[in-house]
Amino acid sequence: MWKDRIIDIKKEKGISTREISERSGVSVDTIHRITRRENVDSIRLDTLTDIVEKGLGVELWEVFSAPMQAEITALKAEVASLKDELLDALRRLSYQ
């Protein structure tokens, strides 16, 4: 979820909530609501963009694509594993 990704980026970069607020111009309270995973479903896109791009220094798409990227990476690994199993099975069949 995007809130978790914001929290992760905040931790990765070692940026305080106050620092994000100063950089983005968004209130500390709003940022606290996000980092506490409180209901922020009504957050405006421009506010979220300011927090992410100005406050955290990353592109907005990175917040939303990271969970999808992790899923894609996991699926690629699963496909590679299945491919290896299939090739092994075909090799065993060809030796019989």
Short mmCIF file of N, CA and C in Angstrom, two decimals:
data_model
loop_
_atom_site.label_atom_id
_atom_site.label_comp_id
_atom_site.label_asym_id
_atom_site.label_seq_id
_atom_site.Cartn_x
_atom_site.Cartn_y
_atom_site.Cartn_z
N MET A 1 0.84 -1.18 0.00
CA MET A 1 0.00 0.00 0.00
C MET A 1 0.89 1.25 0.00
N TRP A 2 0.39 2.31 -0.56
CA TRP A 2 1.21 3.51 -0.72
C TRP A 2 1.64 4.11 0.60
N LYS A 3 0.83 4.01 1.64
CA LYS A 3 1.22 4.56 2.94
C LYS A 3 2.44 3.82 3.49
N ASP A 4 2.43 2.50 3.33
CA ASP A 4 3.58 1.71 3.79
C ASP A 4 4.84 2.09 3.03
N ARG A 5 4.69 2.33 1.75
CA ARG A 5 5.86 2.70 0.94
C ARG A 5 6.42 4.05 1.38
N ILE A 6 5.54 4.99 1.72
CA ILE A 6 6.00 6.30 2.22
C ILE A 6 6.78 6.10 3.52
N ILE A 7 6.26 5.26 4.40
CA ILE A 7 6.93 4.99 5.66
C ILE A 7 8.30 4.34 5.41
N ASP A 8 8.35 3.40 4.48
CA ASP A 8 9.61 2.73 4.15
C ASP A 8 10.64 3.71 3.61
N ILE A 9 10.22 4.58 2.70
CA ILE A 9 11.14 5.56 2.12
C ILE A 9 11.64 6.51 3.19
N LYS A 10 10.74 6.94 4.06
CA LYS A 10 11.10 7.83 5.17
C LYS A 10 12.18 7.19 6.03
N LYS A 11 12.02 5.91 6.34
CA LYS A 11 13.01 5.19 7.15
C LYS A 11 14.32 5.00 6.39
N GLU A 12 14.21 4.60 5.10
CA GLU A 12 15.41 4.38 4.27
C GLU A 12 16.27 5.62 4.20
N LYS A 13 15.62 6.76 4.07
CA LYS A 13 16.35 8.02 3.90
C LYS A 13 16.68 8.69 5.24
N GLY A 14 16.11 8.17 6.33
CA GLY A 14 16.38 8.75 7.64
C GLY A 14 15.87 10.17 7.79
N ILE A 15 14.71 10.42 7.20
CA ILE A 15 14.14 11.78 7.21
C ILE A 15 13.06 11.85 8.29
N SER A 16 13.11 12.89 9.09
CA SER A 16 12.10 13.05 10.14
C SER A 16 10.81 13.62 9.54
N THR A 17 9.74 13.43 10.30
CA THR A 17 8.45 13.97 9.88
C THR A 17 8.52 15.49 9.75
N ARG A 18 9.19 16.13 10.70
CA ARG A 18 9.32 17.59 10.65
C ARG A 18 10.08 18.03 9.39
N GLU A 19 11.11 17.28 9.04
CA GLU A 19 11.90 17.59 7.85
C GLU A 19 11.03 17.47 6.58
N ILE A 20 10.23 16.41 6.53
CA ILE A 20 9.33 16.24 5.38
C ILE A 20 8.37 17.42 5.31
N SER A 21 7.85 17.80 6.46
CA SER A 21 6.93 18.93 6.54
C SER A 21 7.57 20.22 6.03
N GLU A 22 8.79 20.48 6.48
CA GLU A 22 9.49 21.70 6.05
C GLU A 22 9.77 21.70 4.55
N ARG A 23 10.18 20.56 4.04
CA ARG A 23 10.50 20.46 2.61
C ARG A 23 9.26 20.57 1.73
N SER A 24 8.17 19.95 2.21
CA SER A 24 6.97 19.84 1.37
C SER A 24 5.95 20.96 1.57
N GLY A 25 6.01 21.60 2.75
CA GLY A 25 5.00 22.60 3.06
C GLY A 25 3.70 22.00 3.56
N VAL A 26 3.70 20.72 3.85
CA VAL A 26 2.52 20.02 4.35
C VAL A 26 2.65 19.93 5.87
N SER A 27 1.54 20.08 6.57
CA SER A 27 1.59 20.10 8.03
C SER A 27 2.13 18.79 8.60
N VAL A 28 2.76 18.92 9.75
CA VAL A 28 3.27 17.76 10.47
C VAL A 28 2.12 16.81 10.80
N ASP A 29 0.97 17.36 11.17
CA ASP A 29 -0.20 16.53 11.51
C ASP A 29 -0.62 15.63 10.35
N THR A 30 -0.64 16.18 9.15
CA THR A 30 -1.03 15.39 7.98
C THR A 30 -0.03 14.26 7.75
N ILE A 31 1.24 14.57 7.86
CA ILE A 31 2.28 13.55 7.65
C ILE A 31 2.20 12.49 8.75
N HIS A 32 1.94 12.93 9.99
CA HIS A 32 1.77 11.96 11.09
C HIS A 32 0.60 11.02 10.81
N ARG A 33 -0.48 11.53 10.28
CA ARG A 33 -1.63 10.68 9.98
C ARG A 33 -1.25 9.59 8.98
N ILE A 34 -0.44 9.94 8.01
CA ILE A 34 0.00 8.95 7.01
C ILE A 34 0.93 7.94 7.67
N THR A 35 1.92 8.41 8.42
CA THR A 35 2.90 7.49 8.99
C THR A 35 2.33 6.64 10.12
N ARG A 36 1.18 7.03 10.63
CA ARG A 36 0.49 6.19 11.63
C ARG A 36 -0.59 5.34 10.96
N ARG A 37 -0.64 5.41 9.64
CA ARG A 37 -1.60 4.65 8.83
C ARG A 37 -3.05 4.98 9.18
N GLU A 38 -3.26 6.21 9.60
CA GLU A 38 -4.63 6.64 9.90
C GLU A 38 -5.36 6.90 8.60
N ASN A 39 -6.65 7.12 8.69
CA ASN A 39 -7.48 7.36 7.51
C ASN A 39 -7.10 8.68 6.83
N VAL A 40 -6.48 8.55 5.69
CA VAL A 40 -6.14 9.73 4.90
C VAL A 40 -6.66 9.56 3.47
N ASP A 41 -7.79 8.87 3.36
CA ASP A 41 -8.35 8.62 2.04
C ASP A 41 -8.75 9.89 1.32
N SER A 42 -8.94 10.96 2.08
CA SER A 42 -9.36 12.22 1.45
C SER A 42 -8.18 13.12 1.12
N ILE A 43 -6.96 12.60 1.23
CA ILE A 43 -5.79 13.43 0.93
C ILE A 43 -5.81 13.83 -0.55
N ARG A 44 -5.49 15.07 -0.78
CA ARG A 44 -5.49 15.58 -2.17
C ARG A 44 -4.22 15.12 -2.88
N LEU A 45 -4.36 14.94 -4.17
CA LEU A 45 -3.22 14.47 -4.97
C LEU A 45 -2.06 15.45 -4.90
N ASP A 46 -2.34 16.75 -4.94
CA ASP A 46 -1.24 17.72 -4.89
C ASP A 46 -0.52 17.68 -3.53
N THR A 47 -1.25 17.41 -2.46
CA THR A 47 -0.64 17.28 -1.14
C THR A 47 0.25 16.05 -1.10
N LEU A 48 -0.27 14.93 -1.59
CA LEU A 48 0.52 13.69 -1.64
C LEU A 48 1.76 13.88 -2.50
N THR A 49 1.60 14.54 -3.62
CA THR A 49 2.74 14.79 -4.51
C THR A 49 3.80 15.62 -3.80
N ASP A 50 3.38 16.66 -3.08
CA ASP A 50 4.35 17.49 -2.34
C ASP A 50 5.10 16.67 -1.29
N ILE A 51 4.38 15.83 -0.56
CA ILE A 51 5.02 15.00 0.46
C ILE A 51 6.06 14.08 -0.17
N VAL A 52 5.66 13.42 -1.24
CA VAL A 52 6.52 12.42 -1.87
C VAL A 52 7.68 13.06 -2.62
N GLU A 53 7.38 14.01 -3.49
CA GLU A 53 8.42 14.56 -4.36
C GLU A 53 9.29 15.60 -3.66
N LYS A 54 8.67 16.52 -2.94
CA LYS A 54 9.46 17.56 -2.25
C LYS A 54 9.98 17.05 -0.91
N GLY A 55 9.11 16.39 -0.17
CA GLY A 55 9.49 15.96 1.18
C GLY A 55 10.43 14.78 1.21
N LEU A 56 10.15 13.77 0.41
CA LEU A 56 10.95 12.55 0.40
C LEU A 56 11.98 12.52 -0.73
N GLY A 57 11.77 13.34 -1.74
CA GLY A 57 12.72 13.39 -2.84
C GLY A 57 12.66 12.23 -3.81
N VAL A 58 11.46 11.63 -3.95
CA VAL A 58 11.28 10.56 -4.93
C VAL A 58 10.10 10.91 -5.82
N GLU A 59 9.99 10.22 -6.94
CA GLU A 59 8.88 10.46 -7.85
C GLU A 59 7.63 9.77 -7.33
N LEU A 60 6.49 10.36 -7.59
CA LEU A 60 5.22 9.82 -7.10
C LEU A 60 4.98 8.39 -7.57
N TRP A 61 5.34 8.08 -8.81
CA TRP A 61 5.09 6.74 -9.34
C TRP A 61 5.82 5.67 -8.53
N GLU A 62 6.97 6.05 -7.91
CA GLU A 62 7.74 5.08 -7.14
C GLU A 62 6.97 4.57 -5.92
N VAL A 63 6.13 5.43 -5.36
CA VAL A 63 5.34 5.05 -4.20
C VAL A 63 4.30 4.00 -4.57
N PHE A 64 3.75 4.12 -5.76
CA PHE A 64 2.69 3.21 -6.18
C PHE A 64 3.21 2.00 -6.93
N SER A 65 4.37 2.09 -7.54
CA SER A 65 4.86 0.98 -8.35
C SER A 65 5.67 -0.03 -7.55
N ALA A 66 6.22 0.36 -6.43
CA ALA A 66 7.08 -0.55 -5.66
C ALA A 66 6.37 -1.85 -5.27
N PRO A 67 5.16 -1.78 -4.73
CA PRO A 67 4.49 -3.05 -4.40
C PRO A 67 4.25 -3.92 -5.63
N MET A 68 3.93 -3.29 -6.73
CA MET A 68 3.71 -4.05 -7.96
C MET A 68 5.02 -4.64 -8.45
N GLN A 69 6.10 -3.90 -8.32
CA GLN A 69 7.40 -4.38 -8.77
C GLN A 69 7.82 -5.60 -7.96
N ALA A 70 7.57 -5.57 -6.66
CA ALA A 70 7.92 -6.72 -5.82
C ALA A 70 7.13 -7.95 -6.25
N GLU A 71 5.87 -7.76 -6.59
CA GLU A 71 5.04 -8.87 -7.05
C GLU A 71 5.55 -9.41 -8.39
N ILE A 72 5.93 -8.51 -9.28
CA ILE A 72 6.46 -8.91 -10.59
C ILE A 72 7.75 -9.70 -10.41
N THR A 73 8.62 -9.24 -9.53
CA THR A 73 9.88 -9.94 -9.26
C THR A 73 9.63 -11.34 -8.72
N ALA A 74 8.67 -11.46 -7.80
CA ALA A 74 8.33 -12.76 -7.24
C ALA A 74 7.77 -13.69 -8.32
N LEU A 75 6.94 -13.15 -9.19
CA LEU A 75 6.38 -13.97 -10.26
C LEU A 75 7.45 -14.41 -11.25
N LYS A 76 8.40 -13.54 -11.55
CA LYS A 76 9.50 -13.91 -12.44
C LYS A 76 10.31 -15.05 -11.84
N ALA A 77 10.57 -14.99 -10.56
CA ALA A 77 11.32 -16.05 -9.89
C ALA A 77 10.55 -17.37 -9.94
N GLU A 78 9.25 -17.29 -9.74
CA GLU A 78 8.43 -18.49 -9.80
C GLU A 78 8.43 -19.09 -11.20
N VAL A 79 8.33 -18.26 -12.21
CA VAL A 79 8.36 -18.73 -13.60
C VAL A 79 9.70 -19.39 -13.91
N ALA A 80 10.79 -18.75 -13.45
CA ALA A 80 12.12 -19.33 -13.69
C ALA A 80 12.25 -20.69 -13.03
N SER A 81 11.72 -20.81 -11.83
CA SER A 81 11.77 -22.09 -11.12
C SER A 81 10.96 -23.16 -11.86
N LEU A 82 9.78 -22.79 -12.31
CA LEU A 82 8.94 -23.73 -13.05
C LEU A 82 9.60 -24.13 -14.36
N LYS A 83 10.26 -23.19 -15.00
CA LYS A 83 10.96 -23.48 -16.25
C LYS A 83 12.06 -24.50 -16.00
N ASP A 84 12.83 -24.30 -14.92
CA ASP A 84 13.90 -25.25 -14.59
C ASP A 84 13.34 -26.64 -14.31
N GLU A 85 12.23 -26.70 -13.56
CA GLU A 85 11.60 -27.99 -13.26
C GLU A 85 11.13 -28.67 -14.54
N LEU A 86 10.55 -27.91 -15.44
CA LEU A 86 10.08 -28.47 -16.70
C LEU A 86 11.23 -28.99 -17.55
N LEU A 87 12.30 -28.22 -17.63
CA LEU A 87 13.47 -28.66 -18.40
C LEU A 87 14.07 -29.94 -17.81
N ASP A 88 14.14 -30.00 -16.48
CA ASP A 88 14.64 -31.22 -15.84
C ASP A 88 13.75 -32.42 -16.17
N ALA A 89 12.45 -32.23 -16.12
CA ALA A 89 11.51 -33.31 -16.43
C ALA A 89 11.68 -33.75 -17.87
N LEU A 90 11.83 -32.81 -18.78
CA LEU A 90 12.02 -33.16 -20.21
C LEU A 90 13.33 -33.92 -20.41
N ARG A 91 14.37 -33.52 -19.72
CA ARG A 91 15.67 -34.22 -19.83
C ARG A 91 15.53 -35.68 -19.35
N ARG A 92 14.83 -35.82 -18.21
CA ARG A 92 14.66 -37.17 -17.67
C ARG A 92 13.86 -38.04 -18.64
N LEU A 93 12.86 -37.46 -19.28
CA LEU A 93 12.05 -38.20 -20.25
C LEU A 93 12.86 -38.59 -21.48
N SER A 94 13.75 -37.70 -21.90
CA SER A 94 14.52 -37.98 -23.09
C SER A 94 15.58 -39.08 -22.87
N TYR A 95 15.96 -39.33 -21.61
CA TYR A 95 16.92 -40.39 -21.30
C TYR A 95 16.24 -41.73 -21.07
N GLN A 96 14.93 -41.78 -21.03
CA GLN A 96 14.24 -43.05 -20.79
C GLN A 96 14.00 -43.81 -22.05
#
